[in-house]
Amino acid sequence: LRPQLDSGVLVQGFVHRQGPMAWREGLRLSDVIGSINELQPNADSHYILIRRETGADRHVEVLSADLVAALQQRGGPEDVLLQARDQLTVFDLAPGRERIIKPLLDELRLQSGLSRPTQVVRVEGRVKVPGEYPLEQGMTVSDLLRAGGNLDASAFGGKAELARYEITADGTRQTEVIALYMYRAAF
């Protein structure tokens, strides 16, 4: 039997203080992790993964947050409003995120079906932490790069491709490839 966290949020990963915290209406990311100093060395402060259960069936959704942006504008749109039972994971910048993300992706695959397909994205190449990540609602290329630990220094000035695969109504797979040009961004 899986333990339940009905009246709190869980903080785990590369933080000095892990464990459950009491949830209250209006609780935000910056209330739970109030400073960069609460992260362990080499923690990825730009990609906090939030596992959220919604609805009566506790359908699992995933979203992410940029802690640096949330702390810069507390209460703003980047400072995610948390819900009861949210699980926050702080990663480090070393390879190996798949051991933490894979069970979540497996959980998303188990709840998927024809009307609700699994939403997974992959980032490869010159990023710090390549691999598969959950597709978030409204996710952009910048969000995917943030999930992958951002671009490696050797990637600036290069180009990339975005490949999209979609299953059409008749069951065939349609592919779209979009060329992207990389430039130095302030991360």
mmCIF file of C-alpha atoms in Angstrom:
data_model
loop_
_atom_site.group_PDB
_atom_site.id
_atom_site.type_symbol
_atom_site.label_atom_id
_atom_site.label_comp_id
_atom_site.label_asym_id
_atom_site.label_seq_id
_atom_site.Cartn_x
_atom_site.Cartn_y
_atom_site.Cartn_z
ATOM 1 C CA LEU A 1 0.000 0.000 0.000
ATOM 2 C CA ARG A 2 1.397 3.374 -1.042
ATOM 3 C CA PRO A 3 1.543 6.052 1.657
ATOM 4 C CA GLN A 4 -0.693 9.042 0.978
ATOM 5 C CA LEU A 5 0.091 12.697 1.425
ATOM 6 C CA ASP A 6 -3.340 14.324 1.587
ATOM 7 C CA SER A 7 -2.558 17.435 3.586
ATOM 8 C CA GLY A 8 0.971 18.261 2.557
ATOM 9 C CA VAL A 9 3.570 18.547 -0.159
ATOM 10 C CA LEU A 10 6.679 16.415 -0.411
ATOM 11 C CA VAL A 11 10.115 17.896 -1.134
ATOM 12 C CA GLN A 12 12.841 15.503 -2.266
ATOM 13 C CA GLY A 13 16.132 15.406 -4.097
ATOM 14 C CA PHE A 14 19.057 17.819 -3.857
ATOM 15 C CA VAL A 15 17.778 19.947 -0.999
ATOM 16 C CA HIS A 16 19.178 20.145 2.515
ATOM 17 C CA ARG A 17 15.746 19.557 4.074
ATOM 18 C CA GLN A 18 13.737 16.733 2.486
ATOM 19 C CA GLY A 19 10.354 15.434 3.528
ATOM 20 C CA PRO A 20 6.723 16.407 3.849
ATOM 21 C CA MET A 21 5.630 19.956 4.572
ATOM 22 C CA ALA A 22 2.190 21.164 5.627
ATOM 23 C CA TRP A 23 0.044 22.453 2.765
ATOM 24 C CA ARG A 24 -2.158 25.524 3.044
ATOM 25 C CA GLU A 25 -4.209 27.499 0.562
ATOM 26 C CA GLY A 26 -1.937 29.873 -1.377
ATOM 27 C CA LEU A 27 1.282 27.890 -0.769
ATOM 28 C CA ARG A 28 3.861 28.628 -3.459
ATOM 29 C CA LEU A 29 7.183 27.175 -4.535
ATOM 30 C CA SER A 30 9.068 30.049 -2.876
ATOM 31 C CA ASP A 31 7.318 29.250 0.433
ATOM 32 C CA VAL A 32 8.611 25.681 0.320
ATOM 33 C CA ILE A 33 12.121 26.440 -0.987
ATOM 34 C CA GLY A 34 12.743 29.985 0.162
ATOM 35 C CA SER A 35 16.340 30.404 -0.988
ATOM 36 C CA ILE A 36 18.952 28.966 -3.325
ATOM 37 C CA ASN A 37 20.936 28.251 -0.135
ATOM 38 C CA GLU A 38 18.410 25.508 0.684
ATOM 39 C CA LEU A 39 19.717 23.507 -2.302
ATOM 40 C CA GLN A 40 22.661 21.150 -2.121
ATOM 41 C CA PRO A 41 25.792 21.927 -4.172
ATOM 42 C CA ASN A 42 25.395 21.226 -7.915
ATOM 43 C CA ALA A 43 21.571 21.279 -7.669
ATOM 44 C CA ASP A 44 19.689 22.356 -10.777
ATOM 45 C CA SER A 45 17.934 25.512 -9.591
ATOM 46 C CA HIS A 46 16.232 26.015 -12.970
ATOM 47 C CA TYR A 47 14.329 22.701 -13.176
ATOM 48 C CA ILE A 48 12.112 21.635 -10.274
ATOM 49 C CA LEU A 49 9.783 18.807 -11.302
ATOM 50 C CA ILE A 50 6.322 18.766 -9.711
ATOM 51 C CA ARG A 51 4.214 15.592 -9.747
ATOM 52 C CA ARG A 52 0.548 16.515 -9.228
ATOM 53 C CA GLU A 53 -2.549 14.386 -8.715
ATOM 54 C CA THR A 54 -5.810 15.852 -10.009
ATOM 55 C CA GLY A 55 -9.468 14.893 -9.961
ATOM 56 C CA ALA A 56 -11.267 12.145 -8.104
ATOM 57 C CA ASP A 57 -9.229 9.492 -9.935
ATOM 58 C CA ARG A 58 -5.982 11.257 -8.930
ATOM 59 C CA HIS A 59 -4.825 11.480 -12.528
ATOM 60 C CA VAL A 60 -1.096 12.292 -12.504
ATOM 61 C CA GLU A 61 0.105 15.439 -14.246
ATOM 62 C CA VAL A 62 3.592 16.888 -14.365
ATOM 63 C CA LEU A 63 4.773 20.471 -14.407
ATOM 64 C CA SER A 64 8.085 22.123 -13.753
ATOM 65 C CA ALA A 65 9.305 25.357 -12.313
ATOM 66 C CA ASP A 66 12.381 27.540 -12.446
ATOM 67 C CA LEU A 67 13.281 28.236 -8.814
ATOM 68 C CA VAL A 68 15.556 31.153 -9.717
ATOM 69 C CA ALA A 69 12.727 32.889 -11.591
ATOM 70 C CA ALA A 70 10.257 32.125 -8.768
ATOM 71 C CA LEU A 71 12.563 33.631 -6.147
ATOM 72 C CA GLN A 72 13.206 36.716 -8.270
ATOM 73 C CA GLN A 73 9.482 37.453 -8.495
ATOM 74 C CA ARG A 74 7.792 35.906 -5.462
ATOM 75 C CA GLY A 75 4.071 35.559 -6.019
ATOM 76 C CA GLY A 76 4.487 36.015 -9.773
ATOM 77 C CA PRO A 77 3.588 33.584 -12.549
ATOM 78 C CA GLU A 78 6.889 31.656 -12.224
ATOM 79 C CA ASP A 79 6.279 31.081 -8.501
ATOM 80 C CA VAL A 80 4.036 28.032 -8.928
ATOM 81 C CA LEU A 81 0.958 27.775 -6.730
ATOM 82 C CA LEU A 82 1.154 24.347 -5.087
ATOM 83 C CA GLN A 83 -1.645 21.898 -4.377
ATOM 84 C CA ALA A 84 -2.060 19.285 -1.657
ATOM 85 C CA ARG A 85 -0.192 16.053 -2.528
ATOM 86 C CA ASP A 86 2.277 17.792 -4.886
ATOM 87 C CA GLN A 87 5.687 16.134 -4.937
ATOM 88 C CA LEU A 88 8.620 18.436 -5.737
ATOM 89 C CA THR A 89 11.875 16.934 -6.972
ATOM 90 C CA VAL A 90 15.103 18.930 -7.152
ATOM 91 C CA PHE A 91 17.703 17.372 -9.451
ATOM 92 C CA ASP A 92 21.428 17.805 -9.648
ATOM 93 C CA LEU A 93 23.230 18.736 -12.860
ATOM 94 C CA ALA A 94 24.955 15.353 -13.233
ATOM 95 C CA PRO A 95 23.735 12.649 -15.615
ATOM 96 C CA GLY A 96 21.447 10.063 -14.072
ATOM 97 C CA ARG A 97 18.038 11.730 -13.878
ATOM 98 C CA GLU A 98 16.466 8.783 -15.665
ATOM 99 C CA ARG A 99 16.462 6.667 -12.472
ATOM 100 C CA ILE A 100 14.170 9.277 -10.888
ATOM 101 C CA ILE A 101 12.143 10.219 -13.981
ATOM 102 C CA LYS A 102 11.615 6.681 -15.338
ATOM 103 C CA PRO A 103 9.150 5.606 -12.581
ATOM 104 C CA LEU A 104 7.160 8.788 -13.198
ATOM 105 C CA LEU A 105 7.128 8.165 -16.969
ATOM 106 C CA ASP A 106 6.052 4.554 -16.282
ATOM 107 C CA GLU A 107 3.217 5.857 -14.102
ATOM 108 C CA LEU A 108 2.135 8.245 -16.889
ATOM 109 C CA ARG A 109 2.231 5.381 -19.411
ATOM 110 C CA LEU A 110 0.084 3.164 -17.148
ATOM 111 C CA GLN A 111 -2.680 5.762 -16.937
ATOM 112 C CA SER A 112 -2.615 6.493 -20.680
ATOM 113 C CA GLY A 113 -5.059 5.195 -23.242
ATOM 114 C CA LEU A 114 -6.475 6.016 -26.664
ATOM 115 C CA SER A 115 -8.221 9.127 -25.370
ATOM 116 C CA ARG A 116 -5.272 10.145 -23.190
ATOM 117 C CA PRO A 117 -1.946 9.145 -24.821
ATOM 118 C CA THR A 118 1.346 9.284 -22.932
ATOM 119 C CA GLN A 119 3.043 12.618 -23.396
ATOM 120 C CA VAL A 120 6.844 12.202 -23.440
ATOM 121 C CA VAL A 121 9.589 14.331 -24.969
ATOM 122 C CA ARG A 122 13.265 13.623 -25.491
ATOM 123 C CA VAL A 123 16.210 15.999 -25.575
ATOM 124 C CA GLU A 124 19.532 14.799 -26.986
ATOM 125 C CA GLY A 125 22.806 16.228 -28.129
ATOM 126 C CA ARG A 126 24.692 19.057 -26.506
ATOM 127 C CA VAL A 127 22.685 19.453 -23.338
ATOM 128 C CA LYS A 128 23.961 18.723 -19.839
ATOM 129 C CA VAL A 129 21.410 16.006 -18.988
ATOM 130 C CA PRO A 130 19.932 14.389 -22.123
ATOM 131 C CA GLY A 131 17.021 11.981 -21.830
ATOM 132 C CA GLU A 132 13.260 11.561 -21.753
ATOM 133 C CA TYR A 133 11.078 13.980 -19.824
ATOM 134 C CA PRO A 134 7.323 14.351 -19.294
ATOM 135 C CA LEU A 135 5.663 16.671 -21.791
ATOM 136 C CA GLU A 136 4.102 19.512 -19.854
ATOM 137 C CA GLN A 137 1.052 21.430 -20.973
ATOM 138 C CA GLY A 138 2.250 24.445 -22.974
ATOM 139 C CA MET A 139 5.870 23.220 -22.943
ATOM 140 C CA THR A 140 8.277 25.168 -25.160
ATOM 141 C CA VAL A 141 11.700 24.314 -26.578
ATOM 142 C CA SER A 142 13.208 26.517 -23.844
ATOM 143 C CA ASP A 143 11.349 24.467 -21.217
ATOM 144 C CA LEU A 144 12.723 21.246 -22.710
ATOM 145 C CA LEU A 145 16.257 22.631 -22.716
ATOM 146 C CA ARG A 146 15.766 23.662 -19.087
ATOM 147 C CA ALA A 147 14.664 20.087 -18.290
ATOM 148 C CA GLY A 148 17.866 18.823 -19.897
ATOM 149 C CA GLY A 149 20.031 21.042 -17.700
ATOM 150 C CA ASN A 150 20.320 23.673 -20.450
ATOM 151 C CA LEU A 151 22.751 23.779 -23.335
ATOM 152 C CA ASP A 152 26.328 22.680 -23.030
ATOM 153 C CA ALA A 153 28.829 25.503 -23.710
ATOM 154 C CA SER A 154 29.788 23.899 -27.040
ATOM 155 C CA ALA A 155 26.202 24.164 -28.351
ATOM 156 C CA PHE A 156 26.026 27.945 -28.584
ATOM 157 C CA GLY A 157 25.926 29.237 -32.116
ATOM 158 C CA GLY A 158 24.875 25.856 -33.475
ATOM 159 C CA LYS A 159 21.659 24.588 -34.906
ATOM 160 C CA ALA A 160 19.188 21.958 -33.773
ATOM 161 C CA GLU A 161 16.189 20.080 -35.047
ATOM 162 C CA LEU A 162 12.835 19.647 -33.398
ATOM 163 C CA ALA A 163 11.068 16.477 -34.548
ATOM 164 C CA ARG A 164 7.371 16.108 -33.773
ATOM 165 C CA TYR A 165 5.519 12.831 -34.100
ATOM 166 C CA GLU A 166 1.753 12.741 -34.072
ATOM 167 C CA ILE A 167 -0.639 9.837 -34.572
ATOM 168 C CA THR A 168 -3.390 10.907 -36.956
ATOM 169 C CA ALA A 169 -7.060 9.862 -36.827
ATOM 170 C CA ASP A 170 -6.397 6.987 -39.248
ATOM 171 C CA GLY A 171 -3.614 5.618 -37.008
ATOM 172 C CA THR A 172 -0.622 6.672 -39.098
ATOM 173 C CA ARG A 173 2.348 8.538 -37.678
ATOM 174 C CA GLN A 174 2.946 11.997 -39.092
ATOM 175 C CA THR A 175 6.366 13.603 -38.631
ATOM 176 C CA GLU A 176 7.278 17.275 -38.737
ATOM 177 C CA VAL A 177 10.917 18.452 -38.520
ATOM 178 C CA ILE A 178 11.651 22.089 -37.644
ATOM 179 C CA ALA A 179 15.134 23.644 -37.858
ATOM 180 C CA LEU A 180 16.170 25.721 -34.820
ATOM 181 C CA TYR A 181 19.169 28.008 -34.393
ATOM 182 C CA MET A 182 20.789 28.237 -30.979
ATOM 183 C CA TYR A 183 22.113 31.421 -29.435
ATOM 184 C CA ARG A 184 23.589 32.208 -26.057
ATOM 185 C CA ALA A 185 20.803 32.676 -23.534
ATOM 186 C CA ALA A 186 21.162 33.837 -19.965
ATOM 187 C CA PHE A 187 20.465 30.758 -17.804
#
